[in-house]
């Protein structure tokens, strides 16, 4: 089947918040926090500058296709900014 939604990665310090927003959702839902929600990942410090991009991945599923309409970057200063509406 086809699935549509919005994905958001939001970095605050050494933490990356992973959020999703599906059609009909009133707001963003945080699904994971890296590294906290991944217990096998050791603590680390992120460099000030990162390279980012999108990749599709499916565990044990064949013929996966992802279409990405756009990527937007915005500066955040606090975790609450991760849930903000963008213009």
JSON list of N, CA and C in Angstrom, two decimals:
[
{"chain": "A", "resi": 1, "resn": "UNK", "atom": "N", "xyz": [0.81, -1.18, 0.00]},
{"chain": "A", "resi": 1, "resn": "UNK", "atom": "CA", "xyz": [0.00, 0.00, 0.00]},
{"chain": "A", "resi": 1, "resn": "UNK", "atom": "C", "xyz": [0.85, 1.25, 0.00]},
{"chain": "A", "resi": 2, "resn": "UNK", "atom": "N", "xyz": [0.23, 2.36, -0.23]},
{"chain": "A", "resi": 2, "resn": "UNK", "atom": "CA", "xyz": [0.91, 3.65, -0.21]},
{"chain": "A", "resi": 2, "resn": "UNK", "atom": "C", "xyz": [0.70, 4.32, 1.13]},
{"chain": "A", "resi": 3, "resn": "UNK", "atom": "N", "xyz": [1.73, 4.94, 1.63]},
{"chain": "A", "resi": 3, "resn": "UNK", "atom": "CA", "xyz": [1.67, 5.66, 2.88]},
{"chain": "A", "resi": 3, "resn": "UNK", "atom": "C", "xyz": [2.21, 7.06, 2.66]},
{"chain": "A", "resi": 4, "resn": "UNK", "atom": "N", "xyz": [1.54, 8.04, 3.23]},
{"chain": "A", "resi": 4, "resn": "UNK", "atom": "CA", "xyz": [1.95, 9.43, 3.10]},
{"chain": "A", "resi": 4, "resn": "UNK", "atom": "C", "xyz": [2.11, 10.01, 4.49]},
{"chain": "A", "resi": 5, "resn": "UNK", "atom": "N", "xyz": [3.10, 10.84, 4.66]},
{"chain": "A", "resi": 5, "resn": "UNK", "atom": "CA", "xyz": [3.30, 11.49, 5.95]},
{"chain": "A", "resi": 5, "resn": "UNK", "atom": "C", "xyz": [4.49, 12.41, 5.89]},
{"chain": "A", "resi": 6, "resn": "UNK", "atom": "N", "xyz": [4.70, 13.10, 6.99]},
{"chain": "A", "resi": 6, "resn": "UNK", "atom": "CA", "xyz": [5.84, 14.00, 7.12]},
{"chain": "A", "resi": 6, "resn": "UNK", "atom": "C", "xyz": [6.78, 13.44, 8.16]},
{"chain": "A", "resi": 7, "resn": "UNK", "atom": "N", "xyz": [8.07, 13.55, 7.90]},
{"chain": "A", "resi": 7, "resn": "UNK", "atom": "CA", "xyz": [9.10, 13.13, 8.85]},
{"chain": "A", "resi": 7, "resn": "UNK", "atom": "C", "xyz": [9.92, 14.35, 9.23]},
{"chain": "A", "resi": 8, "resn": "UNK", "atom": "N", "xyz": [10.36, 14.37, 10.49]},
{"chain": "A", "resi": 8, "resn": "UNK", "atom": "CA", "xyz": [11.17, 15.50, 10.95]},
{"chain": "A", "resi": 8, "resn": "UNK", "atom": "C", "xyz": [12.28, 14.97, 11.84]},
{"chain": "A", "resi": 9, "resn": "UNK", "atom": "N", "xyz": [13.50, 15.41, 11.55]},
{"chain": "A", "resi": 9, "resn": "UNK", "atom": "CA", "xyz": [14.65, 15.18, 12.42]},
{"chain": "A", "resi": 9, "resn": "UNK", "atom": "C", "xyz": [15.00, 16.53, 13.02]},
{"chain": "A", "resi": 10, "resn": "UNK", "atom": "N", "xyz": [15.18, 16.57, 14.32]},
{"chain": "A", "resi": 10, "resn": "UNK", "atom": "CA", "xyz": [15.40, 17.83, 15.01]},
{"chain": "A", "resi": 10, "resn": "UNK", "atom": "C", "xyz": [16.54, 17.64, 16.00]},
{"chain": "A", "resi": 11, "resn": "UNK", "atom": "N", "xyz": [17.62, 18.38, 15.81]},
{"chain": "A", "resi": 11, "resn": "UNK", "atom": "CA", "xyz": [18.78, 18.25, 16.69]},
{"chain": "A", "resi": 11, "resn": "UNK", "atom": "C", "xyz": [18.78, 19.34, 17.74]},
{"chain": "A", "resi": 12, "resn": "UNK", "atom": "N", "xyz": [18.92, 18.92, 19.00]},
{"chain": "A", "resi": 12, "resn": "UNK", "atom": "CA", "xyz": [19.16, 19.86, 20.09]},
{"chain": "A", "resi": 12, "resn": "UNK", "atom": "C", "xyz": [20.37, 19.34, 20.85]},
{"chain": "A", "resi": 13, "resn": "UNK", "atom": "N", "xyz": [21.48, 20.03, 20.75]},
{"chain": "A", "resi": 13, "resn": "UNK", "atom": "CA", "xyz": [22.72, 19.58, 21.39]},
{"chain": "A", "resi": 13, "resn": "UNK", "atom": "C", "xyz": [23.19, 18.26, 20.79]},
{"chain": "A", "resi": 14, "resn": "UNK", "atom": "N", "xyz": [23.39, 17.25, 21.64]},
{"chain": "A", "resi": 14, "resn": "UNK", "atom": "CA", "xyz": [23.81, 15.93, 21.18]},
{"chain": "A", "resi": 14, "resn": "UNK", "atom": "C", "xyz": [22.65, 14.96, 21.03]},
{"chain": "A", "resi": 15, "resn": "UNK", "atom": "N", "xyz": [21.43, 15.47, 20.98]},
{"chain": "A", "resi": 15, "resn": "UNK", "atom": "CA", "xyz": [20.24, 14.64, 20.86]},
{"chain": "A", "resi": 15, "resn": "UNK", "atom": "C", "xyz": [19.55, 14.92, 19.53]},
{"chain": "A", "resi": 16, "resn": "UNK", "atom": "N", "xyz": [19.13, 13.85, 18.86]},
{"chain": "A", "resi": 16, "resn": "UNK", "atom": "CA", "xyz": [18.34, 13.98, 17.64]},
{"chain": "A", "resi": 16, "resn": "UNK", "atom": "C", "xyz": [16.95, 13.42, 17.92]},
{"chain": "A", "resi": 17, "resn": "UNK", "atom": "N", "xyz": [15.93, 14.25, 17.75]},
{"chain": "A", "resi": 17, "resn": "UNK", "atom": "CA", "xyz": [14.54, 13.86, 17.97]},
{"chain": "A", "resi": 17, "resn": "UNK", "atom": "C", "xyz": [13.95, 13.46, 16.62]},
{"chain": "A", "resi": 18, "resn": "UNK", "atom": "N", "xyz": [13.26, 12.32, 16.58]},
{"chain": "A", "resi": 18, "resn": "UNK", "atom": "CA", "xyz": [12.65, 11.83, 15.35]},
{"chain": "A", "resi": 18, "resn": "UNK", "atom": "C", "xyz": [11.14, 11.92, 15.51]},
{"chain": "A", "resi": 19, "resn": "UNK", "atom": "N", "xyz": [10.50, 12.65, 14.59]},
{"chain": "A", "resi": 19, "resn": "UNK", "atom": "CA", "xyz": [9.06, 12.90, 14.69]},
{"chain": "A", "resi": 19, "resn": "UNK", "atom": "C", "xyz": [8.38, 12.53, 13.38]},
{"chain": "A", "resi": 20, "resn": "UNK", "atom": "N", "xyz": [7.07, 12.28, 13.50]},
{"chain": "A", "resi": 20, "resn": "UNK", "atom": "CA", "xyz": [6.26, 12.01, 12.32]},
{"chain": "A", "resi": 20, "resn": "UNK", "atom": "C", "xyz": [4.93, 12.73, 12.46]},
{"chain": "A", "resi": 21, "resn": "UNK", "atom": "N", "xyz": [4.34, 13.01, 11.31]},
{"chain": "A", "resi": 21, "resn": "UNK", "atom": "CA", "xyz": [3.00, 13.60, 11.27]},
{"chain": "A", "resi": 21, "resn": "UNK", "atom": "C", "xyz": [2.26, 12.96, 10.10]},
{"chain": "A", "resi": 22, "resn": "UNK", "atom": "N", "xyz": [1.24, 12.21, 10.41]},
{"chain": "A", "resi": 22, "resn": "UNK", "atom": "CA", "xyz": [0.45, 11.51, 9.40]},
{"chain": "A", "resi": 22, "resn": "UNK", "atom": "C", "xyz": [-0.78, 12.33, 9.04]},
{"chain": "A", "resi": 23, "resn": "UNK", "atom": "N", "xyz": [-1.36, 12.09, 7.87]},
{"chain": "A", "resi": 23, "resn": "UNK", "atom": "CA", "xyz": [-2.57, 12.82, 7.50]},
{"chain": "A", "resi": 23, "resn": "UNK", "atom": "C", "xyz": [-3.64, 12.69, 8.59]},
{"chain": "A", "resi": 24, "resn": "UNK", "atom": "N", "xyz": [-4.23, 13.80, 8.96]},
{"chain": "A", "resi": 24, "resn": "UNK", "atom": "CA", "xyz": [-5.26, 13.81, 9.99]},
{"chain": "A", "resi": 24, "resn": "UNK", "atom": "C", "xyz": [-4.73, 14.05, 11.39]},
{"chain": "A", "resi": 25, "resn": "UNK", "atom": "N", "xyz": [-3.41, 13.94, 11.60]},
{"chain": "A", "resi": 25, "resn": "UNK", "atom": "CA", "xyz": [-2.84, 14.21, 12.92]},
{"chain": "A", "resi": 25, "resn": "UNK", "atom": "C", "xyz": [-2.93, 15.69, 13.24]},
{"chain": "A", "resi": 26, "resn": "UNK", "atom": "N", "xyz": [-3.23, 16.00, 14.50]},
{"chain": "A", "resi": 26, "resn": "UNK", "atom": "CA", "xyz": [-3.33, 17.40, 14.93]},
{"chain": "A", "resi": 26, "resn": "UNK", "atom": "C", "xyz": [-1.95, 18.03, 15.13]},
{"chain": "A", "resi": 27, "resn": "UNK", "atom": "N", "xyz": [-0.92, 17.21, 15.33]},
{"chain": "A", "resi": 27, "resn": "UNK", "atom": "CA", "xyz": [0.41, 17.75, 15.56]},
{"chain": "A", "resi": 27, "resn": "UNK", "atom": "C", "xyz": [1.47, 16.67, 15.34]},
{"chain": "A", "resi": 28, "resn": "UNK", "atom": "N", "xyz": [2.68, 16.96, 15.73]},
{"chain": "A", "resi": 28, "resn": "UNK", "atom": "CA", "xyz": [3.81, 16.05, 15.57]},
{"chain": "A", "resi": 28, "resn": "UNK", "atom": "C", "xyz": [3.86, 15.04, 16.69]},
{"chain": "A", "resi": 29, "resn": "UNK", "atom": "N", "xyz": [4.27, 13.80, 16.38]},
{"chain": "A", "resi": 29, "resn": "UNK", "atom": "CA", "xyz": [4.46, 12.74, 17.37]},
{"chain": "A", "resi": 29, "resn": "UNK", "atom": "C", "xyz": [5.93, 12.36, 17.37]},
{"chain": "A", "resi": 30, "resn": "UNK", "atom": "N", "xyz": [6.57, 12.44, 18.54]},
{"chain": "A", "resi": 30, "resn": "UNK", "atom": "CA", "xyz": [7.96, 12.03, 18.65]},
{"chain": "A", "resi": 30, "resn": "UNK", "atom": "C", "xyz": [8.01, 10.51, 18.77]},
{"chain": "A", "resi": 31, "resn": "UNK", "atom": "N", "xyz": [8.71, 9.86, 17.85]},
{"chain": "A", "resi": 31, "resn": "UNK", "atom": "CA", "xyz": [8.75, 8.40, 17.83]},
{"chain": "A", "resi": 31, "resn": "UNK", "atom": "C", "xyz": [10.03, 7.83, 18.44]},
{"chain": "A", "resi": 32, "resn": "UNK", "atom": "N", "xyz": [11.13, 8.53, 18.30]},
{"chain": "A", "resi": 32, "resn": "UNK", "atom": "CA", "xyz": [12.40, 8.09, 18.85]},
{"chain": "A", "resi": 32, "resn": "UNK", "atom": "C", "xyz": [13.25, 9.30, 19.23]},
{"chain": "A", "resi": 33, "resn": "UNK", "atom": "N", "xyz": [14.17, 9.05, 20.15]},
{"chain": "A", "resi": 33, "resn": "UNK", "atom": "CA", "xyz": [15.17, 10.06, 20.51]},
{"chain": "A", "resi": 33, "resn": "UNK", "atom": "C", "xyz": [16.52, 9.37, 20.48]},
{"chain": "A", "resi": 34, "resn": "UNK", "atom": "N", "xyz": [17.42, 9.90, 19.69]},
{"chain": "A", "resi": 34, "resn": "UNK", "atom": "CA", "xyz": [18.73, 9.28, 19.53]},
{"chain": "A", "resi": 34, "resn": "UNK", "atom": "C", "xyz": [19.76, 10.07, 20.32]},
{"chain": "A", "resi": 35, "resn": "UNK", "atom": "N", "xyz": [20.54, 9.48, 21.19]},
{"chain": "A", "resi": 35, "resn": "UNK", "atom": "CA", "xyz": [20.70, 8.04, 21.36]},
{"chain": "A", "resi": 35, "resn": "UNK", "atom": "C", "xyz": [19.85, 7.42, 22.46]},
{"chain": "A", "resi": 36, "resn": "UNK", "atom": "N", "xyz": [19.05, 8.17, 23.22]},
{"chain": "A", "resi": 36, "resn": "UNK", "atom": "CA", "xyz": [18.36, 7.64, 24.39]},
{"chain": "A", "resi": 36, "resn": "UNK", "atom": "C", "xyz": [17.45, 6.44, 24.11]},
{"chain": "A", "resi": 37, "resn": "UNK", "atom": "N", "xyz": [16.66, 6.45, 23.05]},
{"chain": "A", "resi": 37, "resn": "UNK", "atom": "CA", "xyz": [15.73, 5.34, 22.83]},
{"chain": "A", "resi": 37, "resn": "UNK", "atom": "C", "xyz": [16.37, 4.18, 22.08]},
{"chain": "A", "resi": 38, "resn": "UNK", "atom": "N", "xyz": [17.66, 4.27, 21.83]},
{"chain": "A", "resi": 38, "resn": "UNK", "atom": "CA", "xyz": [18.41, 3.18, 21.21]},
{"chain": "A", "resi": 38, "resn": "UNK", "atom": "C", "xyz": [19.47, 2.72, 22.21]},
{"chain": "A", "resi": 39, "resn": "UNK", "atom": "N", "xyz": [19.12, 1.83, 23.15]},
{"chain": "A", "resi": 39, "resn": "UNK", "atom": "CA", "xyz": [20.03, 1.50, 24.26]},
{"chain": "A", "resi": 39, "resn": "UNK", "atom": "C", "xyz": [21.33, 0.85, 23.83]},
{"chain": "A", "resi": 40, "resn": "UNK", "atom": "N", "xyz": [21.42, 0.24, 22.66]},
{"chain": "A", "resi": 40, "resn": "UNK", "atom": "CA", "xyz": [22.67, -0.40, 22.25]},
{"chain": "A", "resi": 40, "resn": "UNK", "atom": "C", "xyz": [23.66, 0.62, 21.69]},
{"chain": "A", "resi": 41, "resn": "UNK", "atom": "N", "xyz": [23.24, 1.87, 21.54]},
{"chain": "A", "resi": 41, "resn": "UNK", "atom": "CA", "xyz": [24.11, 2.90, 21.00]},
{"chain": "A", "resi": 41, "resn": "UNK", "atom": "C", "xyz": [24.88, 3.56, 22.13]},
{"chain": "A", "resi": 42, "resn": "UNK", "atom": "N", "xyz": [26.20, 3.57, 22.05]},
{"chain": "A", "resi": 42, "resn": "UNK", "atom": "CA", "xyz": [26.98, 4.23, 23.10]},
{"chain": "A", "resi": 42, "resn": "UNK", "atom": "C", "xyz": [26.80, 5.74, 23.06]},
{"chain": "A", "resi": 43, "resn": "UNK", "atom": "N", "xyz": [27.05, 6.39, 24.18]},
{"chain": "A", "resi": 43, "resn": "UNK", "atom": "CA", "xyz": [26.97, 7.84, 24.23]},
{"chain": "A", "resi": 43, "resn": "UNK", "atom": "C", "xyz": [28.02, 8.42, 23.28]},
{"chain": "A", "resi": 44, "resn": "UNK", "atom": "N", "xyz": [27.71, 9.54, 22.70]},
{"chain": "A", "resi": 44, "resn": "UNK", "atom": "CA", "xyz": [28.64, 10.17, 21.76]},
{"chain": "A", "resi": 44, "resn": "UNK", "atom": "C", "xyz": [28.40, 11.67, 21.76]},
{"chain": "A", "resi": 45, "resn": "UNK", "atom": "N", "xyz": [29.31, 12.38, 21.14]},
{"chain": "A", "resi": 45, "resn": "UNK", "atom": "CA", "xyz": [29.16, 13.82, 20.97]},
{"chain": "A", "resi": 45, "resn": "UNK", "atom": "C", "xyz": [29.10, 14.11, 19.48]},
{"chain": "A", "resi": 46, "resn": "UNK", "atom": "N", "xyz": [28.08, 14.81, 19.07]},
{"chain": "A", "resi": 46, "resn": "UNK", "atom": "CA", "xyz": [27.94, 15.18, 17.66]},
{"chain": "A", "resi": 46, "resn": "UNK", "atom": "C", "xyz": [28.83, 16.39, 17.36]},
{"chain": "A", "resi": 47, "resn": "UNK", "atom": "N", "xyz": [29.45, 16.39, 16.19]},
{"chain": "A", "resi": 47, "resn": "UNK", "atom": "CA", "xyz": [30.22, 17.58, 15.81]},
{"chain": "A", "resi": 47, "resn": "UNK", "atom": "C", "xyz": [29.27, 18.76, 15.54]},
{"chain": "A", "resi": 48, "resn": "UNK", "atom": "N", "xyz": [29.82, 19.95, 15.53]},
{"chain": "A", "resi": 48, "resn": "UNK", "atom": "CA", "xyz": [29.00, 21.15, 15.31]},
{"chain": "A", "resi": 48, "resn": "UNK", "atom": "C", "xyz": [28.33, 21.14, 13.94]},
{"chain": "A", "resi": 49, "resn": "UNK", "atom": "N", "xyz": [28.99, 20.57, 12.94]},
{"chain": "A", "resi": 49, "resn": "UNK", "atom": "CA", "xyz": [28.45, 20.52, 11.58]},
{"chain": "A", "resi": 49, "resn": "UNK", "atom": "C", "xyz": [28.26, 19.07, 11.17]},
{"chain": "A", "resi": 50, "resn": "UNK", "atom": "N", "xyz": [27.09, 18.76, 10.61]},
{"chain": "A", "resi": 50, "resn": "UNK", "atom": "CA", "xyz": [26.77, 17.41, 10.16]},
{"chain": "A", "resi": 50, "resn": "UNK", "atom": "C", "xyz": [26.38, 17.43, 8.69]},
{"chain": "A", "resi": 51, "resn": "UNK", "atom": "N", "xyz": [26.56, 16.30, 8.02]},
{"chain": "A", "resi": 51, "resn": "UNK", "atom": "CA", "xyz": [25.99, 16.11, 6.69]},
{"chain": "A", "resi": 51, "resn": "UNK", "atom": "C", "xyz": [24.71, 15.33, 6.88]},
{"chain": "A", "resi": 52, "resn": "UNK", "atom": "N", "xyz": [23.63, 15.76, 6.24]},
{"chain": "A", "resi": 52, "resn": "UNK", "atom": "CA", "xyz": [22.35, 15.08, 6.38]},
{"chain": "A", "resi": 52, "resn": "UNK", "atom": "C", "xyz": [21.76, 14.76, 5.02]},
{"chain": "A", "resi": 53, "resn": "UNK", "atom": "N", "xyz": [20.89, 13.77, 4.99]},
{"chain": "A", "resi": 53, "resn": "UNK", "atom": "CA", "xyz": [20.21, 13.39, 3.77]},
{"chain": "A", "resi": 53, "resn": "UNK", "atom": "C", "xyz": [19.12, 12.38, 4.09]},
{"chain": "A", "resi": 54, "resn": "UNK", "atom": "N", "xyz": [18.39, 11.98, 3.07]},
{"chain": "A", "resi": 54, "resn": "UNK", "atom": "CA", "xyz": [17.31, 11.03, 3.24]},
{"chain": "A", "resi": 54, "resn": "UNK", "atom": "C", "xyz": [17.68, 9.71, 2.58]},
{"chain": "A", "resi": 55, "resn": "UNK", "atom": "N", "xyz": [17.20, 8.63, 3.19]},
{"chain": "A", "resi": 55, "resn": "UNK", "atom": "CA", "xyz": [17.39, 7.29, 2.65]},
{"chain": "A", "resi": 55, "resn": "UNK", "atom": "C", "xyz": [16.14, 6.48, 3.00]},
{"chain": "A", "resi": 56, "resn": "UNK", "atom": "N", "xyz": [15.73, 5.58, 2.13]},
{"chain": "A", "resi": 56, "resn": "UNK", "atom": "CA", "xyz": [14.61, 4.71, 2.50]},
{"chain": "A", "resi": 56, "resn": "UNK", "atom": "C", "xyz": [15.17, 3.38, 2.99]},
{"chain": "A", "resi": 57, "resn": "UNK", "atom": "N", "xyz": [14.42, 2.75, 3.86]},
{"chain": "A", "resi": 57, "resn": "UNK", "atom": "CA", "xyz": [14.85, 1.50, 4.46]},
{"chain": "A", "resi": 57, "resn": "UNK", "atom": "C", "xyz": [13.62, 0.72, 4.90]},
{"chain": "A", "resi": 58, "resn": "UNK", "atom": "N", "xyz": [13.63, -0.55, 4.67]},
{"chain": "A", "resi": 58, "resn": "UNK", "atom": "CA", "xyz": [12.54, -1.41, 5.12]},
{"chain": "A", "resi": 58, "resn": "UNK", "atom": "C", "xyz": [13.15, -2.72, 5.58]},
{"chain": "A", "resi": 59, "resn": "UNK", "atom": "N", "xyz": [12.76, -3.15, 6.72]},
{"chain": "A", "resi": 59, "resn": "UNK", "atom": "CA", "xyz": [13.29, -4.38, 7.28]},
{"chain": "A", "resi": 59, "resn": "UNK", "atom": "C", "xyz": [12.51, -5.57, 6.74]},
{"chain": "A", "resi": 60, "resn": "UNK", "atom": "N", "xyz": [13.19, -6.42, 6.02]},
{"chain": "A", "resi": 60, "resn": "UNK", "atom": "CA", "xyz": [12.63, -7.67, 5.51]},
{"chain": "A", "resi": 60, "resn": "UNK", "atom": "C", "xyz": [11.41, -7.45, 4.62]},
{"chain": "A", "resi": 61, "resn": "UNK", "atom": "N", "xyz": [11.40, -6.35, 3.86]},
{"chain": "A", "resi": 61, "resn": "UNK", "atom": "CA", "xyz": [10.32, -6.07, 2.93]},
{"chain": "A", "resi": 61, "resn": "UNK", "atom": "C", "xyz": [10.94, -5.80, 1.56]},
{"chain": "A", "resi": 62, "resn": "UNK", "atom": "N", "xyz": [10.43, -6.45, 0.54]},
{"chain": "A", "resi": 62, "resn": "UNK", "atom": "CA", "xyz": [10.97, -6.26, -0.80]},
{"chain": "A", "resi": 62, "resn": "UNK", "atom": "C", "xyz": [10.25, -5.13, -1.53]},
{"chain": "A", "resi": 63, "resn": "UNK", "atom": "N", "xyz": [10.88, -4.60, -2.55]},
{"chain": "A", "resi": 63, "resn": "UNK", "atom": "CA", "xyz": [10.29, -3.61, -3.45]},
{"chain": "A", "resi": 63, "resn": "UNK", "atom": "C", "xyz": [9.78, -2.36, -2.74]},
{"chain": "A", "resi": 64, "resn": "UNK", "atom": "N", "xyz": [10.61, -1.79, -1.90]},
{"chain": "A", "resi": 64, "resn": "UNK", "atom": "CA", "xyz": [10.25, -0.55, -1.21]},
{"chain": "A", "resi": 64, "resn": "UNK", "atom": "C", "xyz": [10.67, 0.63, -2.07]},
{"chain": "A", "resi": 65, "resn": "UNK", "atom": "N", "xyz": [9.79, 1.61, -2.18]},
{"chain": "A", "resi": 65, "resn": "UNK", "atom": "CA", "xyz": [10.08, 2.82, -2.94]},
{"chain": "A", "resi": 65, "resn": "UNK", "atom": "C", "xyz": [9.68, 4.03, -2.10]},
{"chain": "A", "resi": 66, "resn": "UNK", "atom": "N", "xyz": [10.57, 4.99, -2.02]},
{"chain": "A", "resi": 66, "resn": "UNK", "atom": "CA", "xyz": [10.28, 6.23, -1.29]},
{"chain": "A", "resi": 66, "resn": "UNK", "atom": "C", "xyz": [10.34, 7.39, -2.26]},
{"chain": "A", "resi": 67, "resn": "UNK", "atom": "N", "xyz": [9.40, 8.32, -2.12]},
{"chain": "A", "resi": 67, "resn": "UNK", "atom": "CA", "xyz": [9.42, 9.56, -2.89]},
{"chain": "A", "resi": 67, "resn": "UNK", "atom": "C", "xyz": [9.48, 10.71, -1.90]},
{"chain": "A", "resi": 68, "resn": "UNK", "atom": "N", "xyz": [10.44, 11.58, -2.08]},
{"chain": "A", "resi": 68, "resn": "UNK", "atom": "CA", "xyz": [10.64, 12.70, -1.18]},
{"chain": "A", "resi": 68, "resn": "UNK", "atom": "C", "xyz": [10.36, 13.98, -1.96]},
{"chain": "A", "resi": 69, "resn": "UNK", "atom": "N", "xyz": [9.35, 14.72, -1.52]},
{"chain": "A", "resi": 69, "resn": "UNK", "atom": "CA", "xyz": [8.96, 15.94, -2.23]},
{"chain": "A", "resi": 69, "resn": "UNK", "atom": "C", "xyz": [9.91, 17.09, -1.97]},
{"chain": "A", "resi": 70, "resn": "UNK", "atom": "N", "xyz": [10.33, 17.24, -0.72]},
{"chain": "A", "resi": 70, "resn": "UNK", "atom": "CA", "xyz": [11.24, 18.34, -0.40]},
{"chain": "A", "resi": 70, "resn": "UNK", "atom": "C", "xyz": [11.89, 18.11, 0.96]},
{"chain": "A", "resi": 71, "resn": "UNK", "atom": "N", "xyz": [12.96, 18.82, 1.18]},
{"chain": "A", "resi": 71, "resn": "UNK", "atom": "CA", "xyz": [13.65, 18.84, 2.47]},
{"chain": "A", "resi": 71, "resn": "UNK", "atom": "C", "xyz": [13.77, 20.30, 2.87]},
{"chain": "A", "resi": 72, "resn": "UNK", "atom": "N", "xyz": [13.43, 20.60, 4.11]},
{"chain": "A", "resi": 72, "resn": "UNK", "atom": "CA", "xyz": [13.49, 21.98, 4.61]},
{"chain": "A", "resi": 72, "resn": "UNK", "atom": "C", "xyz": [14.38, 21.99, 5.85]},
{"chain": "A", "resi": 73, "resn": "UNK", "atom": "N", "xyz": [15.19, 23.02, 5.97]},
{"chain": "A", "resi": 73, "resn": "UNK", "atom": "CA", "xyz": [16.06, 23.18, 7.13]},
{"chain": "A", "resi": 73, "resn": "UNK", "atom": "C", "xyz": [15.64, 24.42, 7.89]},
{"chain": "A", "resi": 74, "resn": "UNK", "atom": "N", "xyz": [15.65, 24.33, 9.22]},
{"chain": "A", "resi": 74, "resn": "UNK", "atom": "CA", "xyz": [15.32, 25.48, 10.07]},
{"chain": "A", "resi": 74, "resn": "UNK", "atom": "C", "xyz": [16.17, 25.39, 11.34]},
{"chain": "A", "resi": 75, "resn": "UNK", "atom": "N", "xyz": [16.52, 26.53, 11.88]},
{"chain": "A", "resi": 75, "resn": "UNK", "atom": "CA", "xyz": [17.32, 26.58, 13.11]},
{"chain": "A", "resi": 75, "resn": "UNK", "atom": "C", "xyz": [16.40, 26.41, 14.32]},
{"chain": "A", "resi": 76, "resn": "UNK", "atom": "N", "xyz": [16.83, 25.57, 15.26]},
{"chain": "A", "resi": 76, "resn": "UNK", "atom": "CA", "xyz": [16.09, 25.39, 16.52]},
{"chain": "A", "resi": 76, "resn": "UNK", "atom": "C", "xyz": [17.01, 25.77, 17.67]},
{"chain": "A", "resi": 77, "resn": "UNK", "atom": "N", "xyz": [16.40, 26.20, 18.78]},
{"chain": "A", "resi": 77, "resn": "UNK", "atom": "CA", "xyz": [17.19, 26.54, 19.96]},
{"chain": "A", "resi": 77, "resn": "UNK", "atom": "C", "xyz": [16.78, 25.71, 21.17]},
{"chain": "A", "resi": 78, "resn": "UNK", "atom": "N", "xyz": [15.61, 25.07, 21.11]},
{"chain": "A", "resi": 78, "resn": "UNK", "atom": "CA", "xyz": [15.13, 24.26, 22.24]},
{"chain": "A", "resi": 78, "resn": "UNK", "atom": "C", "xyz": [14.29, 23.11, 21.70]},
{"chain": "A", "resi": 79, "resn": "UNK", "atom": "N", "xyz": [14.12, 22.08, 22.51]},
{"chain": "A", "resi": 79, "resn": "UNK", "atom": "CA", "xyz": [13.35, 20.90, 22.07]},
{"chain": "A", "resi": 79, "resn": "UNK", "atom": "C", "xyz": [11.93, 21.26, 21.64]},
{"chain": "A", "resi": 80, "resn": "UNK", "atom": "N", "xyz": [11.31, 22.24, 22.26]},
{"chain": "A", "resi": 80, "resn": "UNK", "atom": "CA", "xyz": [9.97, 22.65, 21.90]},
{"chain": "A", "resi": 80, "resn": "UNK", "atom": "C", "xyz": [9.87, 23.13, 20.46]},
{"chain": "A", "resi": 81, "resn": "UNK", "atom": "N", "xyz": [10.99, 23.65, 19.93]},
{"chain": "A", "resi": 81, "resn": "UNK", "atom": "CA", "xyz": [11.00, 24.10, 18.53]},
{"chain": "A", "resi": 81, "resn": "UNK", "atom": "C", "xyz": [10.76, 22.93, 17.57]},
{"chain": "A", "resi": 82, "resn": "UNK", "atom": "N", "xyz": [11.06, 21.72, 17.99]},
{"chain": "A", "resi": 82, "resn": "UNK", "atom": "CA", "xyz": [10.89, 20.54, 17.14]},
{"chain": "A", "resi": 82, "resn": "UNK", "atom": "C", "xyz": [9.42, 20.31, 16.77]},
{"chain": "A", "resi": 83, "resn": "UNK", "atom": "N", "xyz": [8.52, 20.80, 17.59]},
{"chain": "A", "resi": 83, "resn": "UNK", "atom": "CA", "xyz": [7.08, 20.60, 17.39]},
{"chain": "A", "resi": 83, "resn": "UNK", "atom": "C", "xyz": [6.41, 21.81, 16.75]},
{"chain": "A", "resi": 84, "resn": "UNK", "atom": "N", "xyz": [7.18, 22.84, 16.44]},
{"chain": "A", "resi": 84, "resn": "UNK", "atom": "CA", "xyz": [6.62, 24.09, 15.91]},
{"chain": "A", "resi": 84, "resn": "UNK", "atom": "C", "xyz": [6.13, 23.92, 14.49]},
{"chain": "A", "resi": 85, "resn": "UNK", "atom": "N", "xyz": [5.14, 24.71, 14.13]},
{"chain": "A", "resi": 85, "resn": "UNK", "atom": "CA", "xyz": [4.64, 24.74, 12.76]},
{"chain": "A", "resi": 85, "resn": "UNK", "atom": "C", "xyz": [5.55, 25.66, 11.96]},
{"chain": "A", "resi": 86, "resn": "UNK", "atom": "N", "xyz": [5.93, 25.23, 10.76]},
{"chain": "A", "resi": 86, "resn": "UNK", "atom": "CA", "xyz": [6.75, 26.06, 9.89]},
{"chain": "A", "resi": 86, "resn": "UNK", "atom": "C", "xyz": [5.88, 26.66, 8.80]},
{"chain": "A", "resi": 87, "resn": "UNK", "atom": "N", "xyz": [6.28, 27.81, 8.33]},
{"chain": "A", "resi": 87, "resn": "UNK", "atom": "CA", "xyz": [5.53, 28.47, 7.26]},
{"chain": "A", "resi": 87, "resn": "UNK", "atom": "C", "xyz": [5.57, 27.66, 5.99]}
]
